Short mmCIF file of C-alpha atoms in Angstrom, two decimals:
data_model
loop_
_atom_site.label_atom_id
_atom_site.label_comp_id
_atom_site.label_asym_id
_atom_site.label_seq_id
_atom_site.Cartn_x
_atom_site.Cartn_y
_atom_site.Cartn_z
CA MET A 1142 28.86 -25.76 7.01
CA GLY A 1143 30.41 -23.70 9.79
CA LYS A 1144 33.64 -21.78 9.40
CA GLY A 1145 35.65 -24.63 10.89
CA PHE A 1146 39.34 -23.88 10.67
CA PHE A 1147 38.93 -21.06 8.15
CA HIS A 1148 39.13 -17.43 9.24
CA VAL A 1149 37.92 -14.89 6.70
CA PRO A 1150 39.49 -11.42 6.57
CA PRO A 1151 37.58 -9.02 8.82
CA ALA A 1152 35.16 -6.80 6.93
CA VAL A 1153 35.89 -3.10 7.27
CA ASN A 1154 34.32 -0.24 5.34
CA GLU A 1155 36.28 0.86 2.31
CA PRO A 1156 37.73 4.37 2.87
CA VAL A 1157 36.20 7.08 0.67
CA LYS A 1158 38.77 8.98 -1.35
CA SER A 1159 38.42 12.75 -1.25
CA TYR A 1160 39.06 13.67 -4.92
CA ALA A 1161 40.07 17.14 -3.73
CA PRO A 1162 41.89 19.32 -6.27
CA GLY A 1163 45.48 18.17 -6.73
CA THR A 1164 44.97 14.64 -5.40
CA PRO A 1165 46.23 11.68 -7.45
CA GLU A 1166 42.82 10.01 -7.46
CA ARG A 1167 41.24 13.10 -9.00
CA GLU A 1168 43.68 13.09 -11.88
CA GLU A 1169 43.31 9.34 -12.39
CA ALA A 1170 39.52 9.56 -12.36
CA LEU A 1171 39.50 12.41 -14.85
CA ALA A 1172 41.89 10.64 -17.22
CA THR A 1173 39.81 7.44 -17.07
CA TYR A 1174 36.61 9.42 -17.65
CA LYS A 1175 38.04 11.04 -20.79
CA GLU A 1176 39.29 7.73 -22.11
CA MET A 1177 36.02 5.87 -21.56
CA PHE A 1178 33.82 8.73 -22.73
CA ASN A 1179 35.22 8.30 -26.22
CA GLN A 1180 35.01 4.50 -26.32
CA LYS A 1181 32.30 2.85 -28.36
CA MET A 1182 30.98 -0.06 -26.32
CA ASP A 1183 29.38 -3.13 -27.90
CA ILE A 1184 27.85 -4.91 -24.91
CA PRO A 1185 26.75 -8.53 -25.38
CA LEU A 1186 24.46 -10.80 -23.44
CA TYR A 1187 26.38 -13.00 -21.00
CA ILE A 1188 24.79 -16.45 -21.06
CA GLY A 1189 26.72 -19.46 -19.81
CA ASN A 1190 30.14 -19.38 -21.45
CA GLN A 1191 28.95 -17.25 -24.36
CA GLN A 1192 28.92 -13.55 -25.08
CA ILE A 1193 26.03 -13.19 -27.48
CA LYS A 1194 25.55 -10.31 -29.90
CA THR A 1195 22.04 -10.57 -31.29
CA GLY A 1196 22.30 -7.71 -33.76
CA LYS A 1197 19.22 -6.12 -32.25
CA THR A 1198 20.72 -3.22 -30.32
CA ARG A 1199 19.90 -0.11 -28.34
CA ASN A 1200 22.08 2.99 -28.26
CA MET A 1201 23.63 4.41 -25.10
CA HIS A 1202 24.06 8.13 -24.40
CA PRO A 1203 25.27 10.09 -21.36
CA PRO A 1204 22.31 11.84 -19.71
CA HIS A 1205 24.35 15.06 -19.51
CA ASP A 1206 25.28 14.89 -23.22
CA HIS A 1207 22.53 12.88 -24.89
CA LYS A 1208 23.79 13.48 -28.44
CA HIS A 1209 27.08 11.75 -27.66
CA ASP A 1210 27.26 8.10 -28.71
CA LEU A 1211 28.62 5.61 -26.16
CA GLY A 1212 27.90 2.54 -28.25
CA VAL A 1213 25.22 -0.12 -28.02
CA PHE A 1214 24.04 -3.08 -25.99
CA HIS A 1215 22.38 -6.13 -27.46
CA MET A 1216 18.78 -7.16 -26.84
CA ALA A 1217 17.65 -10.69 -26.07
CA GLU A 1218 14.85 -12.67 -27.65
CA LYS A 1219 12.74 -15.09 -25.62
CA SER A 1220 14.95 -17.99 -26.69
CA HIS A 1221 17.97 -16.29 -25.11
CA ILE A 1222 16.18 -16.01 -21.77
CA GLU A 1223 15.23 -19.67 -21.90
CA THR A 1224 18.86 -20.52 -22.64
CA ALA A 1225 20.03 -18.34 -19.75
CA ILE A 1226 17.77 -20.29 -17.39
CA GLU A 1227 19.10 -23.59 -18.76
CA GLU A 1228 22.70 -22.48 -18.38
CA ALA A 1229 22.08 -21.23 -14.85
CA LEU A 1230 20.57 -24.56 -13.80
CA LYS A 1231 23.46 -26.40 -15.42
CA ALA A 1232 25.98 -24.24 -13.53
CA ARG A 1233 24.09 -24.86 -10.28
CA GLU A 1234 25.13 -28.52 -10.24
CA LYS A 1235 28.72 -27.55 -9.39
CA TRP A 1236 28.30 -24.11 -7.85
CA ALA A 1237 25.82 -25.20 -5.17
CA LYS A 1238 28.22 -27.92 -4.05
CA LEU A 1239 31.30 -25.72 -3.98
CA PRO A 1240 32.68 -25.27 -0.43
CA TRP A 1241 31.67 -21.93 1.04
CA GLU A 1242 35.25 -20.68 1.36
CA GLN A 1243 35.74 -21.12 -2.39
CA ARG A 1244 32.69 -18.97 -3.12
CA ALA A 1245 33.87 -16.43 -0.56
CA ALA A 1246 37.27 -16.22 -2.25
CA VAL A 1247 35.65 -15.35 -5.57
CA PHE A 1248 33.73 -12.39 -4.21
CA LEU A 1249 36.52 -11.19 -1.93
CA LYS A 1250 38.68 -11.08 -5.04
CA ALA A 1251 35.96 -9.09 -6.82
CA ALA A 1252 36.04 -6.58 -3.94
CA ASP A 1253 39.80 -6.20 -4.22
CA LEU A 1254 39.62 -5.80 -7.99
CA ILE A 1255 37.15 -2.94 -7.59
CA ALA A 1256 39.21 -1.40 -4.79
CA GLY A 1257 42.27 -1.56 -7.02
CA PRO A 1258 42.56 -1.80 -10.82
CA TYR A 1259 38.83 -1.42 -11.60
CA ARG A 1260 38.07 1.43 -9.21
CA GLN A 1261 38.34 4.34 -11.60
CA ARG A 1262 36.99 2.35 -14.53
CA LEU A 1263 33.80 1.56 -12.60
CA ASN A 1264 33.60 5.12 -11.25
CA ALA A 1265 34.02 6.60 -14.73
CA ALA A 1266 31.38 4.29 -16.22
CA THR A 1267 28.97 5.40 -13.48
CA MET A 1268 29.78 9.07 -14.03
CA ILE A 1269 29.31 8.78 -17.78
CA GLY A 1270 26.32 6.45 -17.98
CA GLN A 1271 24.40 7.59 -14.90
CA SER A 1272 25.62 11.21 -14.58
CA LYS A 1273 27.00 10.97 -11.06
CA ASN A 1274 29.57 13.47 -9.91
CA ILE A 1275 32.86 11.94 -8.79
CA TYR A 1276 32.00 11.86 -5.09
CA GLN A 1277 28.60 10.22 -5.66
CA ALA A 1278 30.28 7.68 -7.93
CA GLU A 1279 33.02 6.98 -5.39
CA ILE A 1280 30.64 6.27 -2.52
CA ASP A 1281 28.49 4.08 -4.79
CA SER A 1282 30.44 2.28 -7.49
CA ALA A 1283 33.60 1.96 -5.43
CA CYS A 1284 32.98 1.95 -1.68
CA GLU A 1285 29.46 0.57 -1.38
CA ILE A 1286 29.87 -2.36 -3.76
CA ILE A 1287 33.22 -3.21 -2.13
CA ASP A 1288 31.51 -3.12 1.27
CA PHE A 1289 28.64 -5.30 0.04
CA LEU A 1290 31.04 -7.93 -1.26
CA ARG A 1291 33.23 -8.01 1.85
CA PHE A 1292 30.52 -7.75 4.49
CA ASN A 1293 28.36 -10.34 2.75
CA VAL A 1294 31.17 -12.86 3.13
CA GLU A 1295 31.32 -12.07 6.85
CA TYR A 1296 27.54 -12.35 7.18
CA MET A 1297 27.61 -15.67 5.34
CA THR A 1298 30.08 -17.11 7.84
CA GLN A 1299 27.93 -15.84 10.73
CA ILE A 1300 24.91 -17.60 9.25
CA TYR A 1301 26.79 -20.86 8.78
CA ASP A 1302 28.05 -20.67 12.36
CA GLU A 1303 24.51 -20.53 13.77
CA GLN A 1304 23.85 -24.14 14.75
CA PRO A 1305 21.31 -25.82 17.05
CA GLU A 1306 22.27 -27.39 20.34
CA SER A 1307 23.29 -31.06 20.51
CA ASP A 1308 23.67 -33.45 23.43
CA GLU A 1309 25.41 -36.73 24.18
CA LYS A 1310 22.69 -38.70 22.39
CA ALA A 1311 22.30 -36.81 19.11
CA TRP A 1312 24.14 -34.39 16.92
CA ASN A 1313 21.98 -31.63 15.39
CA ARG A 1314 23.23 -29.53 12.54
CA VAL A 1315 21.81 -27.18 9.92
CA GLU A 1316 22.83 -27.00 6.29
CA TYR A 1317 22.12 -23.65 4.69
CA ARG A 1318 21.39 -24.84 1.19
CA PRO A 1319 20.95 -22.55 -1.81
CA LEU A 1320 17.43 -22.32 -3.20
CA GLU A 1321 16.31 -25.12 -5.48
CA GLY A 1322 16.22 -23.41 -8.84
CA PHE A 1323 17.50 -20.01 -9.96
CA VAL A 1324 17.17 -16.42 -8.74
CA TYR A 1325 16.02 -13.53 -10.93
CA ALA A 1326 17.82 -10.25 -10.13
CA ILE A 1327 16.32 -6.99 -11.42
CA THR A 1328 18.43 -3.91 -10.75
CA PRO A 1329 17.91 -0.13 -11.13
CA PHE A 1330 19.94 2.61 -12.77
CA ASN A 1331 20.62 4.73 -9.73
CA PHE A 1332 23.17 2.65 -7.82
CA THR A 1333 25.92 0.62 -9.44
CA ALA A 1334 26.38 -0.99 -6.01
CA ILE A 1335 22.81 -2.31 -6.05
CA ALA A 1336 23.36 -3.63 -9.58
CA GLY A 1337 26.36 -5.56 -8.30
CA ASN A 1338 24.91 -6.65 -4.98
CA LEU A 1339 21.56 -8.12 -6.01
CA PRO A 1340 23.01 -10.88 -8.22
CA SER A 1341 26.22 -11.41 -6.22
CA SER A 1342 24.62 -11.73 -2.78
CA ALA A 1343 22.38 -14.56 -4.03
CA ALA A 1344 25.31 -16.16 -5.86
CA LEU A 1345 27.52 -16.01 -2.77
CA MET A 1346 25.04 -18.24 -0.95
CA GLY A 1347 25.35 -20.86 -3.68
CA ASN A 1348 22.54 -19.74 -5.98
CA VAL A 1349 22.64 -19.16 -9.72
CA VAL A 1350 21.23 -15.97 -11.19
CA VAL A 1351 19.60 -14.50 -14.27
CA TRP A 1352 20.36 -10.78 -13.97
CA LYS A 1353 18.51 -8.02 -15.83
CA PRO A 1354 20.21 -4.65 -15.31
CA SER A 1355 18.49 -1.37 -16.15
CA SER A 1356 18.85 -0.21 -19.74
CA THR A 1357 20.11 3.15 -18.40
CA GLN A 1358 22.87 1.50 -16.35
CA MET A 1359 24.44 -0.70 -19.01
CA PHE A 1360 27.79 1.10 -19.17
CA SER A 1361 28.70 0.24 -15.57
CA ALA A 1362 26.87 -3.13 -15.71
CA GLN A 1363 29.34 -4.20 -18.38
CA VAL A 1364 32.27 -3.30 -16.11
CA LEU A 1365 30.69 -5.28 -13.27
CA MET A 1366 30.52 -8.34 -15.52
CA GLU A 1367 34.19 -7.87 -16.38
CA VAL A 1368 34.97 -7.83 -12.65
CA PHE A 1369 32.90 -10.94 -11.95
CA GLN A 1370 34.62 -12.82 -14.76
CA GLU A 1371 38.12 -11.82 -13.68
CA ALA A 1372 37.28 -12.69 -10.08
CA GLY A 1373 36.45 -16.23 -11.17
CA VAL A 1374 32.65 -16.38 -11.09
CA PRO A 1375 32.06 -19.57 -13.12
CA ASP A 1376 30.21 -19.45 -16.42
CA GLY A 1377 26.45 -19.61 -15.94
CA VAL A 1378 26.42 -18.56 -12.28
CA ILE A 1379 25.54 -14.95 -13.13
CA ASN A 1380 23.94 -14.50 -16.55
CA MET A 1381 23.39 -10.93 -17.74
CA VAL A 1382 20.45 -10.39 -20.10
CA MET A 1383 18.93 -7.27 -21.59
CA GLY A 1384 15.83 -6.71 -23.69
CA ASP A 1385 12.13 -6.05 -23.36
CA PRO A 1386 11.51 -6.12 -19.58
CA ALA A 1387 8.00 -7.53 -19.87
CA MET A 1388 9.16 -10.38 -22.11
CA ILE A 1389 12.12 -11.25 -19.89
CA THR A 1390 10.08 -11.21 -16.70
CA ASP A 1391 7.22 -13.19 -18.24
CA THR A 1392 9.64 -15.87 -19.49
CA VAL A 1393 11.43 -16.10 -16.15
CA LEU A 1394 8.27 -16.26 -14.05
CA LYS A 1395 6.82 -19.07 -16.17
CA SER A 1396 9.76 -21.35 -15.45
CA PRO A 1397 9.01 -24.10 -12.90
CA ASP A 1398 12.57 -23.62 -11.63
CA PHE A 1399 12.06 -19.97 -10.68
CA ALA A 1400 13.03 -19.84 -6.99
CA GLY A 1401 13.18 -16.16 -6.10
CA VAL A 1402 13.36 -12.56 -7.23
CA HIS A 1403 15.81 -9.97 -5.89
CA PHE A 1404 14.42 -6.61 -6.98
CA THR A 1405 15.04 -2.90 -6.71
CA GLY A 1406 12.85 -0.61 -8.79
CA SER A 1407 9.39 0.89 -8.99
CA THR A 1408 6.51 -0.09 -6.72
CA GLY A 1409 4.16 -0.76 -9.62
CA VAL A 1410 6.54 -3.16 -11.36
CA PHE A 1411 7.22 -5.03 -8.13
CA GLN A 1412 3.52 -5.39 -7.38
CA ASN A 1413 2.91 -6.72 -10.89
CA ILE A 1414 5.70 -9.27 -10.43
CA TRP A 1415 4.23 -10.36 -7.10
CA ALA A 1416 0.79 -10.77 -8.69
CA GLU A 1417 2.23 -12.78 -11.57
CA ILE A 1418 4.08 -15.07 -9.16
CA GLY A 1419 0.76 -15.66 -7.43
CA LYS A 1420 -0.89 -16.62 -10.71
CA ASN A 1421 1.90 -19.11 -11.44
CA ILE A 1422 2.28 -20.48 -7.91
CA ASN A 1423 1.01 -23.96 -8.80
CA ASN A 1424 3.65 -24.22 -11.50
CA TYR A 1425 6.71 -23.78 -9.28
CA LYS A 1426 8.78 -26.53 -7.70
CA THR A 1427 9.15 -24.42 -4.56
CA TYR A 1428 7.55 -21.29 -3.10
CA PRO A 1429 9.64 -18.42 -4.53
CA ARG A 1430 11.35 -15.92 -2.30
CA ILE A 1431 10.18 -12.38 -3.06
CA VAL A 1432 12.63 -9.70 -1.95
CA GLY A 1433 12.19 -6.13 -3.11
CA GLU A 1434 13.04 -2.53 -2.35
CA THR A 1435 10.86 -0.08 -4.22
CA GLY A 1436 9.90 3.58 -3.89
CA GLY A 1437 9.98 6.20 -1.23
CA LYS A 1438 8.51 9.55 -0.30
CA ASP A 1439 11.12 10.33 2.28
CA PHE A 1440 10.70 13.05 4.84
CA ILE A 1441 12.57 15.53 6.98
CA VAL A 1442 10.80 16.84 10.08
CA ALA A 1443 12.35 19.72 11.98
CA HIS A 1444 11.38 20.42 15.57
CA PRO A 1445 11.33 24.07 16.72
CA SER A 1446 14.48 23.35 18.73
CA ALA A 1447 16.43 22.28 15.61
CA ASN A 1448 19.47 24.17 14.40
CA PRO A 1449 18.37 25.95 11.16
CA LYS A 1450 21.75 25.48 9.50
CA GLU A 1451 21.68 21.75 10.22
CA VAL A 1452 18.16 21.55 8.81
CA SER A 1453 19.11 23.41 5.64
CA THR A 1454 22.15 21.21 5.06
CA ALA A 1455 20.03 18.09 5.52
CA ILE A 1456 17.69 19.45 2.85
CA SER A 1457 20.42 20.53 0.45
CA ARG A 1458 22.27 17.25 0.65
CA GLY A 1459 19.33 14.94 1.27
CA ALA A 1460 17.17 16.29 -1.54
CA PHE A 1461 19.67 17.22 -4.22
CA GLU A 1462 22.68 14.89 -4.15
CA PHE A 1463 22.62 12.79 -7.32
CA GLN A 1464 19.77 15.02 -8.51
CA GLY A 1465 17.38 13.50 -5.97
CA GLN A 1466 17.53 10.13 -7.75
CA LYS A 1467 18.04 8.09 -4.61
CA CYS A 1468 15.27 5.93 -3.19
CA SER A 1469 16.12 7.60 0.11
CA ALA A 1470 16.18 11.21 -1.15
CA ALA A 1471 14.35 13.80 0.94
CA SER A 1472 11.32 14.94 -1.01
CA ARG A 1473 8.91 16.30 1.63
CA CYS A 1474 9.90 18.52 4.54
CA TYR A 1475 7.97 19.80 7.54
CA ILE A 1476 9.51 22.95 8.99
CA PRO A 1477 8.22 24.89 12.03
CA ASN A 1478 7.21 28.48 11.38
CA SER A 1479 9.61 29.87 13.99
CA ILE A 1480 12.74 28.76 12.10
CA TRP A 1481 11.42 28.67 8.53
CA ASN A 1482 12.76 32.04 7.37
CA GLU A 1483 16.24 31.18 8.59
CA VAL A 1484 16.14 27.70 7.06
CA LYS A 1485 14.89 29.19 3.81
CA SER A 1486 17.72 31.72 3.60
CA TYR A 1487 20.34 29.00 4.15
CA VAL A 1488 18.81 26.73 1.51
CA GLU A 1489 18.69 29.65 -0.93
CA GLU A 1490 22.35 30.33 -0.22
CA ASP A 1491 23.22 26.70 -0.89
CA LEU A 1492 21.26 26.50 -4.13
CA LYS A 1493 22.85 29.68 -5.46
CA SER A 1494 26.25 28.08 -4.90
CA PHE A 1495 25.38 24.85 -6.74
CA LYS A 1496 27.08 24.43 -10.09
CA MET A 1497 25.33 22.25 -12.67
CA GLY A 1498 26.76 20.49 -15.70
CA SER A 1499 28.83 17.52 -16.82
CA PRO A 1500 30.47 15.35 -14.12
CA GLU A 1501 33.71 15.75 -16.07
CA ASP A 1502 33.88 19.21 -14.47
CA MET A 1503 34.45 18.16 -10.88
CA SER A 1504 33.30 21.50 -9.53
CA ASN A 1505 29.74 20.59 -10.53
CA PHE A 1506 27.54 19.45 -7.65
CA ILE A 1507 24.47 18.84 -9.88
CA THR A 1508 24.43 16.93 -13.16
CA ALA A 1509 21.60 15.54 -15.32
CA VAL A 1510 18.61 13.32 -14.54
CA ILE A 1511 18.73 9.89 -16.10
CA ASP A 1512 16.66 10.21 -19.29
CA GLU A 1513 14.06 12.17 -21.24
CA LYS A 1514 11.12 10.34 -19.68
CA SER A 1515 12.26 11.35 -16.21
CA PHE A 1516 12.99 14.90 -17.38
CA ASP A 1517 9.54 15.35 -18.90
CA LYS A 1518 7.78 14.01 -15.79
CA LEU A 1519 9.70 16.34 -13.49
CA ALA A 1520 9.15 19.34 -15.74
CA SER A 1521 5.40 18.68 -15.80
CA TYR A 1522 5.17 18.67 -11.99
CA ILE A 1523 7.24 21.86 -11.76
CA ASP A 1524 4.99 23.56 -14.31
CA GLN A 1525 1.88 22.44 -12.45
CA ALA A 1526 3.23 23.82 -9.17
CA LYS A 1527 3.78 27.18 -10.86
CA GLN A 1528 0.07 27.28 -11.70
CA ASP A 1529 -1.55 25.83 -8.58
CA LYS A 1530 -2.90 28.22 -5.96
CA ASP A 1531 -1.80 26.06 -3.02
CA ALA A 1532 1.81 25.74 -4.19
CA GLU A 1533 4.63 28.07 -5.15
CA VAL A 1534 8.04 27.41 -6.70
CA ILE A 1535 10.27 29.48 -4.44
CA MET A 1536 13.67 28.28 -5.69
CA GLY A 1537 14.83 26.87 -9.00
CA GLY A 1538 12.13 25.66 -11.33
CA GLY A 1539 14.13 25.90 -14.55
CA TYR A 1540 14.97 23.04 -16.91
CA ASP A 1541 16.69 22.48 -20.25
CA LYS A 1542 17.16 19.31 -22.31
CA SER A 1543 18.85 20.78 -25.38
CA LYS A 1544 22.21 19.16 -24.52
CA GLY A 1545 21.49 17.08 -21.41
CA TYR A 1546 18.54 16.37 -19.16
CA PHE A 1547 19.14 19.20 -16.72
CA ILE A 1548 16.58 20.10 -14.05
CA GLU A 1549 17.43 22.89 -11.66
CA PRO A 1550 17.24 21.95 -7.98
CA THR A 1551 13.71 23.07 -7.17
CA VAL A 1552 11.96 23.94 -3.91
CA ILE A 1553 8.18 24.02 -3.83
CA LEU A 1554 6.40 25.64 -0.88
CA THR A 1555 2.86 24.44 -0.26
CA THR A 1556 0.06 25.40 2.11
CA ASN A 1557 -1.54 21.98 1.52
CA PRO A 1558 0.18 19.13 3.39
CA LYS A 1559 -1.48 16.66 0.99
CA TYR A 1560 -0.38 18.54 -2.14
CA THR A 1561 0.52 16.15 -4.98
CA THR A 1562 4.30 16.60 -4.64
CA MET A 1563 4.03 15.83 -0.93
CA GLU A 1564 2.61 12.41 -1.83
CA THR A 1565 3.92 11.43 -5.27
CA GLU A 1566 7.40 10.00 -5.73
CA LEU A 1567 9.14 12.18 -8.34
CA PHE A 1568 12.70 10.78 -8.29
CA GLY A 1569 14.40 14.04 -9.13
CA PRO A 1570 15.80 17.27 -7.66
CA VAL A 1571 12.46 18.54 -6.39
CA VAL A 1572 11.60 18.96 -2.72
CA THR A 1573 8.32 20.24 -1.28
CA ILE A 1574 8.12 22.10 2.02
CA TYR A 1575 5.17 22.52 4.33
CA VAL A 1576 5.48 25.04 7.17
CA TYR A 1577 3.61 24.10 10.34
CA GLU A 1578 2.77 26.05 13.47
CA ASP A 1579 5.20 25.25 16.29
CA GLU A 1580 2.53 24.13 18.73
CA LYS A 1581 1.31 21.55 16.20
CA TYR A 1582 4.49 19.45 16.28
CA GLU A 1583 2.80 16.26 17.51
CA GLU A 1584 -0.10 16.76 15.12
CA THR A 1585 2.39 17.18 12.31
CA LEU A 1586 4.11 13.90 13.18
CA HIS A 1587 0.79 12.10 12.75
CA LEU A 1588 0.35 13.95 9.45
CA VAL A 1589 3.77 12.71 8.28
CA ASN A 1590 2.85 9.15 9.21
CA GLU A 1591 -0.46 9.25 7.36
CA THR A 1592 0.54 11.13 4.20
CA SER A 1593 2.47 8.55 2.18
CA ILE A 1594 1.98 4.95 1.07
CA TYR A 1595 5.76 4.57 1.38
CA ALA A 1596 7.92 3.86 4.40
CA LEU A 1597 11.54 3.88 3.32
CA THR A 1598 13.54 6.64 5.04
CA GLY A 1599 12.87 9.66 7.18
CA ALA A 1600 14.69 12.09 9.45
CA ILE A 1601 13.94 14.14 12.54
CA LEU A 1602 16.10 17.09 13.55
CA SER A 1603 15.72 18.19 17.16
CA LYS A 1604 17.75 19.40 20.12
CA ASP A 1605 14.93 18.31 22.40
CA ARG A 1606 15.32 14.65 23.39
CA TYR A 1607 11.65 14.32 24.34
CA ALA A 1608 10.66 15.58 20.90
CA ALA A 1609 13.02 13.14 19.21
CA SER A 1610 11.65 10.29 21.29
CA LEU A 1611 8.07 11.25 20.45
CA ALA A 1612 8.89 11.26 16.74
CA THR A 1613 10.62 7.89 17.02
CA ASP A 1614 7.46 6.46 18.53
CA ILE A 1615 4.81 8.05 16.29
CA LEU A 1616 6.84 7.42 13.11
CA GLN A 1617 7.83 3.84 13.97
CA ASN A 1618 6.09 2.46 10.86
CA ALA A 1619 6.79 5.42 8.57
CA ALA A 1620 10.41 4.56 7.74
CA GLY A 1621 12.55 1.44 7.69
CA ASN A 1622 15.62 3.65 8.07
CA PHE A 1623 15.03 6.47 10.55
CA TYR A 1624 17.63 9.18 11.15
CA ILE A 1625 17.92 11.49 14.14
CA ASN A 1626 19.75 14.77 13.46
CA ASP A 1627 20.88 13.72 10.00
CA LYS A 1628 19.67 13.65 6.42
CA PRO A 1629 17.64 10.56 5.40
CA THR A 1630 20.23 9.34 2.86
CA GLY A 1631 23.65 7.74 2.99
CA ALA A 1632 23.16 4.29 4.56
CA VAL A 1633 26.50 2.49 4.92
CA VAL A 1634 26.85 -1.28 4.61
CA GLY A 1635 27.48 -2.87 8.00
CA ARG A 1636 26.26 0.23 9.83
CA GLN A 1637 22.78 1.08 8.55
CA PRO A 1638 21.15 -1.99 6.93
CA PHE A 1639 18.81 -0.59 4.30
CA GLY A 1640 15.16 -1.21 3.47
CA GLY A 1641 11.62 -0.09 4.13
CA ALA A 1642 8.10 -1.44 4.46
CA ARG A 1643 4.61 -0.43 3.32
CA ALA A 1644 4.84 0.25 -0.43
CA SER A 1645 8.61 0.65 -0.13
CA GLY A 1646 9.35 -3.07 -0.13
CA THR A 1647 9.82 -6.20 1.91
CA ASN A 1648 12.33 -4.59 4.32
CA ASP A 1649 14.84 -7.42 4.03
CA LYS A 1650 17.71 -5.05 4.85
CA ALA A 1651 20.40 -5.09 2.18
CA GLY A 1652 23.78 -4.87 3.84
CA SER A 1653 22.94 -7.33 6.62
CA LYS A 1654 22.69 -11.07 7.11
CA LEU A 1655 18.89 -10.72 7.15
CA ASN A 1656 19.03 -10.32 3.38
CA LEU A 1657 21.35 -13.28 2.86
CA LEU A 1658 19.04 -15.52 4.89
CA ARG A 1659 16.44 -15.05 2.16
CA TRP A 1660 18.70 -16.86 -0.31
CA VAL A 1661 19.11 -20.09 1.65
CA SER A 1662 16.82 -23.02 2.40
CA PRO A 1663 17.96 -24.59 5.70
CA ARG A 1664 18.03 -28.34 6.18
CA LEU A 1665 18.11 -29.71 9.72
CA ILE A 1666 19.99 -32.98 10.15
CA LYS A 1667 19.61 -34.95 13.37
CA GLU A 1668 21.97 -37.87 13.80
CA THR A 1669 21.27 -40.21 16.70
CA PHE A 1670 24.37 -42.09 17.81
CA VAL A 1671 22.73 -45.07 19.54
CA PRO A 1672 19.17 -45.56 18.30
CA PRO A 1673 16.63 -47.09 20.73
CA THR A 1674 15.68 -50.73 20.31
CA ASP A 1675 12.46 -50.74 22.35
CA TYR A 1676 9.39 -48.63 21.66
CA ARG A 1677 8.30 -48.64 25.33
CA TYR A 1678 8.60 -45.45 27.43
CA PRO A 1679 8.98 -45.50 31.23
CA PHE A 1680 5.40 -44.34 31.80
CA LEU A 1681 4.20 -47.69 30.48
CA GLY A 1682 5.76 -49.56 33.43
CA GLU A 1683 3.44 -51.35 35.91
#
């Protein structure tokens, strides 16, 4: 299964368009946004070769304009999930045997379709359905998913090329087979790229997939399915189902043919899935692969030598881009007393310059959080901080859901390093800052390491190389992606493979071949050219 005589196109990162005023891409994106905003979508289940409309539907609304109707998506019953599993297993018979270069061609075409005719359609769907500004949409629903698709093909060929040594007596080779069964992909609202990558990465390796996208990401999920179909993904290879999450997951996990779960979402849900797999373990034909990326309580630590302006920018971008709804978003910061006042003034300056509103207005840096449930949770923590004696809301703190779910970028200052918002994942535009005494830098690093159950991302800003090295050592288990002199967000496929440990997931590094290796079951074949005809070894001689 090596590359043989085939040479795949080299994977390079998709260039990010600027969308600066007056650029063609800005005008195209705006026109597509306006066109799609007024469409009424009727999104079916995709099962095998059928698009099923059950009649049981859920409405879709833009988070920044929740009274506007975007249409509906259809909800599955248990029988639909059972059919999706059957259709996936039926499709596996051909898909698993398809030569690797044929599978590669399908997903390379999908990348080119997104880079070209689908780029602004997928961006607009992400802006409308998930309230991303144009730049956040571009780096997600265009560049990152394109990079996933292209780099995964390159990683696949690297995996297939890894073969054991042979000699003149025997030929040893490894087949990287797809898993025996089907893969269950569960994807979140916050990244269209993740929604596309979790099912497609498993499918690229020859697997078949039952995919459950988030109910708050359905607008762009529909466009992804359009891309997969046009790219030539065969019927039944990726089946998209929506409905009651508990029912879908329960039905999937009870199937003897369940072979793995590819998950991004909340820690609690992932832990429940893991426990349920354990309960059903005697029922499965094979031990399922469990791959998940969950929550984070991501940190920024500034050393006294850090540049205050660099620290403030890391906070402003790291905490507030996409309203803090990134798994990697900075949500707890540790700033030395000697530079705090300067950092504070720069952050205040940034926040005063932020514009908030609909992503249709491309001068807006901040838009809405995803839904009312998220809004209410964030508002309750902000209100609590306004009352608590060991916390103070020093910037922002306002919110309004009359038109959209708008939360002002909010900075909480606490005197308690274990204050609730230093430990609890909020998933919104709220960052909490603890100011430490300069001479307690090393002590503070240990505090950072011990504060959170999560270990996804973190950043250290320092001009002192010894201080940076110390942080790298003490915080070695505190973050799967660790940044020196940068914000803790913005991992790029092929450059910063992404994932964390502890309660943040299995750290299988999306955007690397480590992740793809989870979706294959290797078979070693040894072929002896001239088999022996005598059992006796030389040591038996007299």
